Short mmCIF file of C-alpha atoms in Angstrom, two decimals:
data_model
loop_
_atom_site.label_atom_id
_atom_site.label_comp_id
_atom_site.label_asym_id
_atom_site.label_seq_id
_atom_site.Cartn_x
_atom_site.Cartn_y
_atom_site.Cartn_z
CA MET A 10 0.00 0.00 0.00
CA ASN A 11 1.59 3.30 -1.01
CA GLU A 12 1.96 5.87 1.70
CA ILE A 13 -0.66 8.49 1.25
CA THR A 14 -2.65 9.79 4.18
CA LEU A 15 -6.10 8.22 4.19
CA ILE A 16 -7.66 10.11 7.13
CA PRO A 17 -6.65 13.80 7.22
CA ASN A 18 -5.57 14.87 10.71
CA ASN A 19 -5.99 11.23 11.73
CA SER A 20 -9.39 11.97 13.23
CA LEU A 21 -13.07 11.54 12.43
CA ILE A 22 -14.03 14.35 14.79
CA THR A 23 -15.10 17.63 13.22
CA GLU A 24 -16.58 20.79 14.65
CA THR A 25 -19.65 20.91 12.46
CA PRO A 26 -21.79 18.72 10.17
CA GLU A 27 -20.54 20.77 7.22
CA GLU A 28 -16.93 19.89 8.04
CA GLY A 29 -17.96 16.29 8.62
CA ARG A 30 -19.53 16.19 5.19
CA LYS A 31 -16.38 17.59 3.60
CA LEU A 32 -14.37 14.95 5.42
CA ALA A 33 -16.67 12.26 4.04
CA VAL A 34 -16.06 13.51 0.50
CA HIS A 35 -12.34 13.79 1.18
CA ILE A 36 -11.81 10.28 2.56
CA ALA A 37 -13.90 8.81 -0.26
CA ARG A 38 -11.63 10.54 -2.78
CA LEU A 39 -8.48 9.37 -1.01
CA ILE A 40 -9.49 5.73 -1.60
CA ILE A 41 -9.66 6.52 -5.30
CA LYS A 42 -6.25 8.19 -5.04
CA LEU A 43 -4.87 5.13 -3.28
CA THR A 44 -6.16 2.82 -6.00
CA GLN A 45 -5.23 5.10 -8.90
CA PRO A 46 -2.20 7.13 -7.79
CA ASP A 47 -1.63 8.71 -11.21
CA GLU A 48 -2.79 12.34 -10.94
CA GLU A 49 -3.24 12.72 -14.66
CA LYS A 50 -5.42 9.63 -14.97
CA ARG A 51 -7.56 10.69 -12.02
CA LYS A 52 -8.12 14.04 -13.71
CA GLU A 53 -9.38 12.25 -16.83
CA GLN A 54 -11.57 10.02 -14.70
CA ARG A 55 -13.12 13.00 -12.92
CA GLU A 56 -14.22 14.24 -16.33
CA ILE A 57 -15.93 10.89 -16.89
CA TYR A 58 -17.57 10.84 -13.44
CA ALA A 59 -18.91 14.32 -13.68
CA ASN A 60 -20.68 13.60 -16.93
CA ASP A 61 -22.13 10.19 -16.18
CA PRO A 62 -25.40 10.31 -14.21
CA MET A 63 -25.09 6.76 -12.89
CA MET A 64 -21.56 7.40 -11.63
CA LEU A 65 -22.68 10.62 -9.95
CA ILE A 66 -25.36 8.66 -8.12
CA ALA A 67 -22.83 6.00 -7.12
CA ILE A 68 -20.48 8.67 -5.78
CA GLY A 69 -23.38 9.97 -3.73
CA GLN A 70 -23.94 6.48 -2.35
CA THR A 71 -20.31 6.17 -1.27
CA VAL A 72 -20.26 9.60 0.36
CA ALA A 73 -23.50 8.75 2.19
CA THR A 74 -21.89 5.66 3.68
CA GLU A 75 -18.73 7.51 4.75
CA PHE A 76 -20.83 10.31 6.21
CA ALA A 77 -22.88 7.85 8.28
CA THR A 78 -19.67 6.78 10.03
CA ILE A 79 -18.40 10.32 10.56
CA ALA A 80 -21.79 11.50 11.84
CA ALA A 81 -21.93 8.63 14.33
CA ALA A 82 -18.34 9.38 15.42
CA ASN A 83 -19.41 12.93 16.21
CA ASN A 84 -22.60 11.80 17.95
CA TYR A 85 -24.40 13.70 15.18
CA TRP A 86 -22.96 17.00 16.48
CA GLN A 87 -25.56 17.19 19.20
CA MET B 28 -13.13 21.27 -3.29
CA ASN B 29 -15.23 24.17 -4.49
CA GLU B 30 -17.07 26.12 -1.86
CA ILE B 31 -20.67 25.15 -1.96
CA THR B 32 -22.59 24.43 1.22
CA LEU B 33 -22.95 20.68 1.68
CA ILE B 34 -25.17 20.64 4.79
CA PRO B 35 -27.85 23.38 4.73
CA ASN B 36 -28.01 25.25 8.06
CA ASN B 37 -25.02 23.16 9.11
CA SER B 38 -27.25 20.80 11.06
CA LEU B 39 -28.78 17.34 10.75
CA ILE B 40 -31.53 18.21 13.20
CA THR B 41 -35.00 18.79 11.78
CA GLU B 42 -38.37 19.28 13.40
CA THR B 43 -40.16 16.47 11.63
CA PRO B 44 -39.50 13.28 9.64
CA GLU B 45 -40.83 15.05 6.55
CA GLU B 46 -38.21 17.78 6.90
CA GLY B 47 -35.58 15.14 7.60
CA ARG B 48 -36.50 13.36 4.41
CA LYS B 49 -36.25 16.59 2.42
CA LEU B 50 -32.85 17.19 3.97
CA ALA B 51 -31.77 13.68 2.89
CA VAL B 52 -32.76 14.45 -0.69
CA HIS B 53 -31.09 17.83 -0.51
CA ILE B 54 -27.72 16.68 0.79
CA ALA B 55 -27.68 13.83 -1.73
CA ARG B 56 -28.20 16.37 -4.52
CA LEU B 57 -25.50 18.66 -3.16
CA ILE B 58 -22.92 15.89 -3.62
CA ILE B 59 -23.92 15.72 -7.27
CA LYS B 60 -23.64 19.51 -7.46
CA LEU B 61 -20.19 19.34 -5.89
CA THR B 62 -19.03 16.76 -8.43
CA GLN B 63 -20.73 18.40 -11.42
CA PRO B 64 -20.87 22.14 -10.71
CA ASP B 65 -22.19 23.05 -14.17
CA GLU B 66 -25.89 23.92 -13.74
CA GLU B 67 -26.69 23.30 -17.38
CA LYS B 68 -25.13 19.84 -17.40
CA ARG B 69 -26.93 18.88 -14.20
CA LYS B 70 -30.20 19.91 -15.80
CA GLU B 71 -29.50 17.58 -18.72
CA GLN B 72 -28.53 14.81 -16.33
CA ARG B 73 -31.77 15.20 -14.38
CA GLU B 74 -33.62 14.50 -17.61
CA ILE B 75 -31.61 11.28 -17.95
CA TYR B 76 -32.16 10.24 -14.31
CA ALA B 77 -35.86 10.83 -14.38
CA ASN B 78 -36.35 8.59 -17.38
CA ASP B 79 -34.09 5.70 -16.43
CA PRO B 80 -35.69 3.20 -14.05
CA MET B 81 -32.40 1.80 -12.77
CA MET B 82 -31.07 5.29 -11.99
CA LEU B 83 -34.29 6.16 -10.18
CA ILE B 84 -33.83 3.07 -8.01
CA ALA B 85 -30.20 3.99 -7.35
CA ILE B 86 -31.23 7.52 -6.33
CA GLY B 87 -33.67 5.92 -3.93
CA GLN B 88 -30.86 3.83 -2.48
CA THR B 89 -28.71 6.90 -1.89
CA VAL B 90 -31.52 8.87 -0.28
CA ALA B 91 -32.30 5.88 1.96
CA THR B 92 -28.71 5.85 3.22
CA GLU B 93 -28.65 9.60 3.87
CA PHE B 94 -32.03 9.39 5.60
CA ALA B 95 -30.79 6.63 7.91
CA THR B 96 -28.14 9.01 9.22
CA ILE B 97 -30.52 11.95 9.59
CA ALA B 98 -33.16 9.80 11.30
CA ALA B 99 -30.58 8.52 13.78
CA ALA B 100 -29.35 12.07 14.40
CA ASN B 101 -32.89 13.06 15.33
CA ASN B 102 -33.42 9.95 17.47
CA TYR B 103 -36.13 9.06 14.95
CA TRP B 104 -38.16 12.12 16.04
CA GLN B 105 -39.46 10.29 19.08
CA MET C 25 -38.23 20.44 -4.82
CA ASN C 26 -41.89 20.00 -5.73
CA GLU C 27 -44.30 19.71 -2.87
CA ILE C 28 -45.28 16.12 -2.51
CA THR C 29 -45.42 14.47 0.88
CA LEU C 30 -42.33 12.31 1.37
CA ILE C 31 -43.20 10.74 4.76
CA PRO C 32 -46.91 9.84 5.04
CA ASN C 33 -48.39 11.05 8.34
CA ASN C 34 -45.01 12.66 9.00
CA SER C 35 -43.97 9.76 11.23
CA LEU C 36 -41.78 6.67 11.12
CA ILE C 37 -43.75 5.03 13.92
CA THR C 38 -46.08 2.20 12.97
CA GLU C 39 -48.10 -0.23 15.01
CA THR C 40 -46.68 -3.41 13.51
CA PRO C 41 -43.73 -4.67 11.44
CA GLU C 42 -46.13 -5.26 8.54
CA GLU C 43 -47.14 -1.60 8.55
CA GLY C 44 -43.51 -0.63 8.90
CA ARG C 45 -42.64 -2.66 5.86
CA LYS C 46 -45.43 -1.03 3.86
CA LEU C 47 -44.14 2.35 4.93
CA ALA C 48 -40.65 1.38 3.74
CA VAL C 49 -42.04 0.50 0.31
CA HIS C 50 -44.12 3.67 0.28
CA ILE C 51 -41.32 6.11 1.12
CA ALA C 52 -39.03 4.41 -1.39
CA ARG C 53 -41.67 4.95 -4.09
CA LEU C 54 -42.20 8.57 -3.09
CA ILE C 55 -38.55 9.33 -3.88
CA ILE C 56 -39.14 7.97 -7.37
CA LYS C 57 -42.28 10.11 -7.59
CA LEU C 58 -40.29 13.15 -6.48
CA THR C 59 -37.66 12.55 -9.15
CA GLN C 60 -40.12 11.60 -11.90
CA PRO C 61 -43.37 13.45 -11.17
CA ASP C 62 -45.06 12.40 -14.43
CA GLU C 63 -47.62 9.72 -13.51
CA GLU C 64 -47.76 8.30 -17.02
CA LYS C 65 -43.97 7.88 -17.25
CA ARG C 66 -43.85 6.23 -13.83
CA LYS C 67 -46.48 3.77 -14.98
CA GLU C 68 -44.32 2.86 -17.98
CA GLN C 69 -41.28 2.55 -15.73
CA ARG C 70 -43.12 0.20 -13.37
CA GLU C 71 -43.67 -2.11 -16.33
CA ILE C 72 -39.91 -2.05 -16.94
CA TYR C 73 -39.04 -2.64 -13.26
CA ALA C 74 -41.40 -5.52 -12.85
CA ASN C 75 -39.91 -7.39 -15.76
CA ASP C 76 -36.23 -6.80 -15.12
CA PRO C 77 -34.73 -9.19 -12.56
CA MET C 78 -31.78 -6.93 -11.73
CA MET C 79 -34.06 -3.96 -11.12
CA LEU C 80 -36.31 -6.06 -8.90
CA ILE C 81 -33.28 -7.00 -6.82
CA ALA C 82 -32.20 -3.35 -6.63
CA ILE C 83 -35.69 -2.33 -5.49
CA GLY C 84 -35.38 -4.96 -2.78
CA GLN C 85 -32.05 -3.44 -1.72
CA THR C 86 -33.58 0.01 -1.41
CA VAL C 87 -36.58 -1.20 0.55
CA ALA C 88 -34.24 -3.13 2.87
CA THR C 89 -32.34 0.06 3.65
CA GLU C 90 -35.49 2.07 4.29
CA PHE C 91 -36.90 -0.71 6.45
CA ALA C 92 -33.73 -0.80 8.58
CA THR C 93 -34.38 2.82 9.54
CA ILE C 94 -38.08 2.32 10.21
CA ALA C 95 -37.43 -0.83 12.24
CA ALA C 96 -34.86 1.00 14.38
CA ALA C 97 -37.28 3.92 14.82
CA ASN C 98 -39.84 1.50 16.21
CA ASN C 99 -37.29 -0.27 18.38
CA TYR C 100 -38.05 -3.33 16.27
CA TRP C 101 -41.63 -3.41 17.61
CA GLN C 102 -40.50 -5.12 20.79
CA MET D 4 -50.21 -1.60 -3.03
CA ASN D 5 -51.77 -5.04 -3.47
CA GLU D 6 -52.54 -6.92 -0.32
CA ILE D 7 -49.90 -9.55 0.16
CA THR D 8 -48.31 -10.11 3.52
CA LEU D 9 -44.87 -8.53 3.61
CA ILE D 10 -43.72 -9.68 7.07
CA PRO D 11 -44.77 -13.27 7.84
CA ASN D 12 -46.33 -13.54 11.32
CA ASN D 13 -45.99 -9.77 11.53
CA SER D 14 -42.82 -10.09 13.59
CA LEU D 15 -39.06 -9.80 13.20
CA ILE D 16 -38.44 -12.00 16.23
CA THR D 17 -37.24 -15.53 15.59
CA GLU D 18 -36.02 -18.25 17.88
CA THR D 19 -32.67 -18.81 16.19
CA PRO D 20 -30.25 -17.18 13.76
CA GLU D 21 -31.13 -19.85 11.19
CA GLU D 22 -34.79 -18.87 11.33
CA GLY D 23 -33.80 -15.22 11.23
CA ARG D 24 -31.82 -15.87 8.08
CA LYS D 25 -34.75 -17.65 6.46
CA LEU D 26 -36.95 -14.70 7.37
CA ALA D 27 -34.43 -12.34 5.73
CA VAL D 28 -34.62 -14.37 2.51
CA HIS D 29 -38.38 -14.53 2.75
CA ILE D 30 -39.04 -10.82 3.23
CA ALA D 31 -36.59 -9.99 0.43
CA ARG D 32 -38.56 -12.30 -1.89
CA LEU D 33 -41.87 -10.79 -0.84
CA ILE D 34 -40.77 -7.37 -2.11
CA ILE D 35 -40.12 -8.98 -5.49
CA LYS D 36 -43.56 -10.59 -5.29
CA LEU D 37 -45.12 -7.23 -4.45
CA THR D 38 -43.44 -5.58 -7.43
CA GLN D 39 -44.04 -8.47 -9.83
CA PRO D 40 -47.22 -10.23 -8.69
CA ASP D 41 -47.38 -12.58 -11.70
CA GLU D 42 -46.31 -16.03 -10.47
CA GLU D 43 -45.38 -17.24 -13.94
CA LYS D 44 -43.14 -14.25 -14.65
CA ARG D 45 -41.42 -14.59 -11.29
CA LYS D 46 -40.70 -18.21 -12.07
CA GLU D 47 -39.03 -17.17 -15.33
CA GLN D 48 -37.09 -14.48 -13.49
CA ARG D 49 -35.82 -16.98 -10.92
CA GLU D 50 -34.32 -18.94 -13.80
CA ILE D 51 -32.51 -15.76 -14.88
CA TYR D 52 -31.33 -14.91 -11.35
CA ALA D 53 -30.00 -18.35 -10.64
CA ASN D 54 -27.83 -18.34 -13.73
CA ASP D 55 -26.43 -14.83 -13.57
CA PRO D 56 -23.45 -14.45 -11.23
CA MET D 57 -23.87 -10.70 -10.78
CA MET D 58 -27.53 -11.09 -9.87
CA LEU D 59 -26.70 -13.82 -7.39
CA ILE D 60 -24.23 -11.48 -5.72
CA ALA D 61 -26.82 -8.69 -5.67
CA ILE D 62 -29.37 -11.03 -4.08
CA GLY D 63 -26.77 -11.79 -1.45
CA GLN D 64 -26.33 -8.07 -0.82
CA THR D 65 -30.06 -7.58 -0.31
CA VAL D 66 -30.38 -10.55 2.04
CA ALA D 67 -27.39 -9.26 4.02
CA THR D 68 -29.13 -5.91 4.54
CA GLU D 69 -32.42 -7.53 5.59
CA PHE D 70 -30.55 -9.89 7.92
CA ALA D 71 -28.76 -7.00 9.61
CA THR D 72 -32.14 -5.61 10.65
CA ILE D 73 -33.52 -8.95 11.81
CA ALA D 74 -30.34 -9.76 13.73
CA ALA D 75 -30.48 -6.39 15.52
CA ALA D 76 -34.19 -6.92 16.27
CA ASN D 77 -33.28 -10.19 17.97
CA ASN D 78 -30.33 -8.66 19.81
CA TYR D 79 -28.20 -11.10 17.80
CA TRP D 80 -29.87 -14.03 19.61
CA GLN D 81 -27.63 -13.58 22.60
CA MET E 5 -37.18 -22.81 0.28
CA ASN E 6 -35.00 -25.91 0.04
CA GLU E 7 -33.52 -27.17 3.24
CA ILE E 8 -29.90 -26.20 3.37
CA THR E 9 -28.38 -24.75 6.50
CA LEU E 10 -28.02 -20.98 6.13
CA ILE E 11 -26.22 -20.21 9.42
CA PRO E 12 -23.60 -22.84 10.33
CA ASN E 13 -23.92 -23.92 13.98
CA ASN E 14 -26.99 -21.69 14.14
CA SER E 15 -24.97 -18.91 15.77
CA LEU E 16 -23.36 -15.60 14.88
CA ILE E 17 -20.95 -15.85 17.80
CA THR E 18 -17.33 -16.67 17.01
CA GLU E 19 -14.21 -16.76 19.12
CA THR E 20 -12.17 -14.37 17.01
CA PRO E 21 -12.53 -11.75 14.27
CA GLU E 22 -10.85 -14.15 11.84
CA GLU E 23 -13.53 -16.76 12.47
CA GLY E 24 -16.18 -14.07 12.24
CA ARG E 25 -14.85 -13.05 8.85
CA LYS E 26 -14.89 -16.64 7.63
CA LEU E 27 -18.47 -16.92 8.83
CA ALA E 28 -19.34 -13.77 6.87
CA VAL E 29 -17.91 -15.31 3.70
CA HIS E 30 -19.64 -18.60 4.44
CA ILE E 31 -23.14 -17.22 4.99
CA ALA E 32 -22.80 -15.01 1.91
CA ARG E 33 -21.97 -18.12 -0.15
CA LEU E 34 -24.87 -20.07 1.33
CA ILE E 35 -27.34 -17.52 -0.06
CA ILE E 36 -25.87 -18.17 -3.50
CA LYS E 37 -26.19 -21.91 -2.86
CA LEU E 38 -29.82 -21.44 -1.81
CA THR E 39 -30.59 -19.51 -4.98
CA GLN E 40 -28.57 -21.76 -7.30
CA PRO E 41 -28.56 -25.24 -5.75
CA ASP E 42 -26.83 -26.91 -8.72
CA GLU E 43 -23.24 -27.59 -7.65
CA GLU E 44 -21.97 -27.82 -11.20
CA LYS E 45 -23.45 -24.47 -12.20
CA ARG E 46 -22.08 -22.78 -9.10
CA LYS E 47 -18.64 -24.10 -9.99
CA GLU E 48 -18.93 -22.51 -13.44
CA GLN E 49 -20.15 -19.27 -11.87
CA ARG E 50 -17.19 -19.16 -9.48
CA GLU E 51 -14.94 -19.19 -12.54
CA ILE E 52 -16.84 -16.17 -13.84
CA TYR E 53 -16.74 -14.32 -10.49
CA ALA E 54 -13.07 -14.85 -9.96
CA ASN E 55 -12.19 -13.33 -13.30
CA ASP E 56 -14.49 -10.35 -13.32
CA PRO E 57 -13.16 -7.36 -11.38
CA MET E 58 -16.59 -5.75 -10.89
CA MET E 59 -18.03 -8.99 -9.51
CA LEU E 60 -15.09 -9.37 -7.16
CA ILE E 61 -15.75 -5.90 -5.82
CA ALA E 62 -19.46 -6.69 -5.43
CA ILE E 63 -18.61 -9.88 -3.52
CA GLY E 64 -16.46 -7.74 -1.25
CA GLN E 65 -19.41 -5.42 -0.68
CA THR E 66 -21.66 -8.30 0.31
CA VAL E 67 -19.10 -9.81 2.68
CA ALA E 68 -18.58 -6.38 4.26
CA THR E 69 -22.30 -6.11 5.01
CA GLU E 70 -22.49 -9.62 6.48
CA PHE E 71 -19.36 -8.97 8.53
CA ALA E 72 -20.84 -5.77 9.98
CA THR E 73 -23.67 -7.85 11.45
CA ILE E 74 -21.40 -10.59 12.78
CA ALA E 75 -18.97 -8.07 14.28
CA ALA E 76 -21.84 -6.29 16.06
CA ALA E 77 -23.18 -9.63 17.30
CA ASN E 78 -19.79 -10.32 18.86
CA ASN E 79 -19.50 -6.83 20.29
CA TYR E 80 -16.47 -6.46 18.01
CA TRP E 81 -14.64 -9.15 20.02
CA GLN E 82 -13.70 -6.64 22.68
CA MET F 2 -12.10 -22.02 1.78
CA ASN F 3 -8.36 -21.74 1.24
CA GLU F 4 -6.30 -20.78 4.23
CA ILE F 5 -5.29 -17.18 3.91
CA THR F 6 -5.56 -14.81 6.82
CA LEU F 7 -8.65 -12.63 6.42
CA ILE F 8 -8.19 -10.33 9.45
CA PRO F 9 -4.53 -9.32 10.01
CA ASN F 10 -3.52 -9.72 13.67
CA ASN F 11 -6.98 -11.20 14.23
CA SER F 12 -8.25 -7.89 15.58
CA LEU F 13 -10.35 -4.94 14.50
CA ILE F 14 -8.74 -2.68 17.08
CA THR F 15 -6.26 -0.10 15.81
CA GLU F 16 -4.49 2.77 17.49
CA THR F 17 -5.66 5.47 15.15
CA PRO F 18 -8.30 6.21 12.48
CA GLU F 19 -5.54 6.16 9.86
CA GLU F 20 -4.58 2.62 10.82
CA GLY F 21 -8.24 1.68 10.93
CA ARG F 22 -8.70 2.98 7.41
CA LYS F 23 -5.70 0.97 6.20
CA LEU F 24 -7.17 -2.10 7.85
CA ALA F 25 -10.47 -1.47 6.02
CA VAL F 26 -8.62 -1.37 2.69
CA HIS F 27 -6.61 -4.44 3.65
CA ILE F 28 -9.51 -6.67 4.65
CA ALA F 29 -11.46 -5.61 1.55
CA ARG F 30 -8.51 -6.70 -0.59
CA LEU F 31 -8.17 -10.00 1.25
CA ILE F 32 -11.70 -10.99 0.18
CA ILE F 33 -10.64 -10.44 -3.41
CA LYS F 34 -7.54 -12.53 -2.74
CA LEU F 35 -9.69 -15.28 -1.23
CA THR F 36 -11.96 -15.33 -4.27
CA GLN F 37 -9.17 -14.98 -6.84
CA PRO F 38 -6.05 -16.57 -5.30
CA ASP F 39 -3.95 -16.28 -8.48
CA GLU F 40 -1.48 -13.42 -7.89
CA GLU F 41 -0.90 -12.85 -11.58
CA LYS F 42 -4.60 -12.54 -12.38
CA ARG F 43 -5.14 -10.15 -9.48
CA LYS F 44 -2.35 -7.98 -10.82
CA GLU F 45 -4.10 -7.82 -14.18
CA GLN F 46 -7.39 -7.04 -12.46
CA ARG F 47 -5.84 -4.19 -10.49
CA GLU F 48 -4.90 -2.62 -13.81
CA ILE F 49 -8.55 -2.86 -14.85
CA TYR F 50 -9.86 -1.45 -11.54
CA ALA F 51 -7.52 1.47 -11.49
CA ASN F 52 -8.61 2.62 -14.91
CA ASP F 53 -12.34 2.15 -14.62
CA PRO F 54 -14.12 5.03 -12.89
CA MET F 55 -17.19 2.98 -11.94
CA MET F 56 -15.03 0.25 -10.39
CA LEU F 57 -13.06 2.84 -8.44
CA ILE F 58 -16.31 4.18 -7.02
CA ALA F 59 -17.46 0.65 -6.15
CA ILE F 60 -14.16 -0.03 -4.37
CA GLY F 61 -14.76 3.14 -2.40
CA GLN F 62 -18.21 1.86 -1.45
CA THR F 63 -16.78 -1.42 -0.17
CA VAL F 64 -14.05 0.27 1.84
CA ALA F 65 -16.64 2.63 3.35
CA THR F 66 -18.68 -0.33 4.58
CA GLU F 67 -15.65 -2.10 6.06
CA PHE F 68 -14.50 1.12 7.68
CA ALA F 69 -17.91 1.64 9.31
CA THR F 70 -17.43 -1.66 11.14
CA ILE F 71 -13.84 -0.96 12.15
CA ALA F 72 -14.70 2.56 13.32
CA ALA F 73 -17.55 1.22 15.47
CA ALA F 74 -15.24 -1.48 16.88
CA ASN F 75 -12.85 1.25 17.97
CA ASN F 76 -15.63 3.43 19.35
CA TYR F 77 -14.61 5.92 16.68
CA TRP F 78 -11.22 6.40 18.44
CA GLN F 79 -12.73 8.77 20.94
#
């Protein structure tokens, strides 16, 4: 496994739901970066994602799952 | 990451299940907006979604996952 | 977002598991209705769903996720 | 919604994990029955499912999600 | 439903995470066996699975969901 | 089932979220290794994964599900 950081700041705790949501997006993207380390290829792939409705929905599904974990970790910011 | 709001009002707490459900739909759509910021392209994609049964089911799956988190955050509005 | 009701009776609480399951199916369908408001098109899509094994399985997946939330909300009707 | 029973015995509680697993399979199949009420067509679809590796995996995914709910409802039969 | 055992030893409890993971794989495979009881056909399907990257990922998704349940049942072996 | 280790160190407990995330990636990959034990074929498949946007998203989905379990096991490293 190449050595990129997978969890920024090594913590799931955020101050707000908004920051938690950004973290969910971020850690989802870092798994893609881990699997496809080539920056140039990822840039091409982003173009594909952004223009494919089914892929956009699938990205949403992944972020939703990551966010569920982060929200629970933060006790839903209550 | 471009600077759009991902969690409206920066809170998962809503007064009712109905509002929680709307929030689930909303935050799911904001991930699509984040990934495809072009309003015109998203409008075209919505036309594709709305007429593709499999995509409609997949949207339902994503909303269900987001709603699970929001419902838990609100202790199921009990 | 057009103004259809997304959570009937604005509650996740049901008297029985059977009613909870029906609610899960109902709220899953309302997301499809929200995304494709045209009654006639939805009717055509239902014909497609009902005859496509993979779509039937995917519908089952979505209902399962919705039901998990409703079951938790009702403390599993214990 | 046509009037088939969606939760046999109107309960998620089972005596054993084995029975809970059978219930998970059963309620997953009942959603398919609800969506495609025609017995003959479902029989044809089962032939398709059983011979399509991806569909078999997807069925497994749905059963896993249903089982998670039933297992939680039974406090994991502890 | 034909009479194969779906939960070996009729229990989700295992001594270790490793055994819990094996159980997750096992119960996922038993759903496939239930749906496709023909040993010869399943053998052919395994050949297809093992050589299709998307199917391998989907198998991983199913095992992950089963494992979540088993891990919770064992209180994460703490 | 061939005898590879499925849970390294036979534990879901990690010191940090970063290590927990690596474990999530690792155990997801071990299921692929279990299903496709041929090192050479897996290497070819990785090339396919890394260049297919939809597969990359699906890998992210699987890792998210594994991570949810590991994060819960570690009480979210609080």
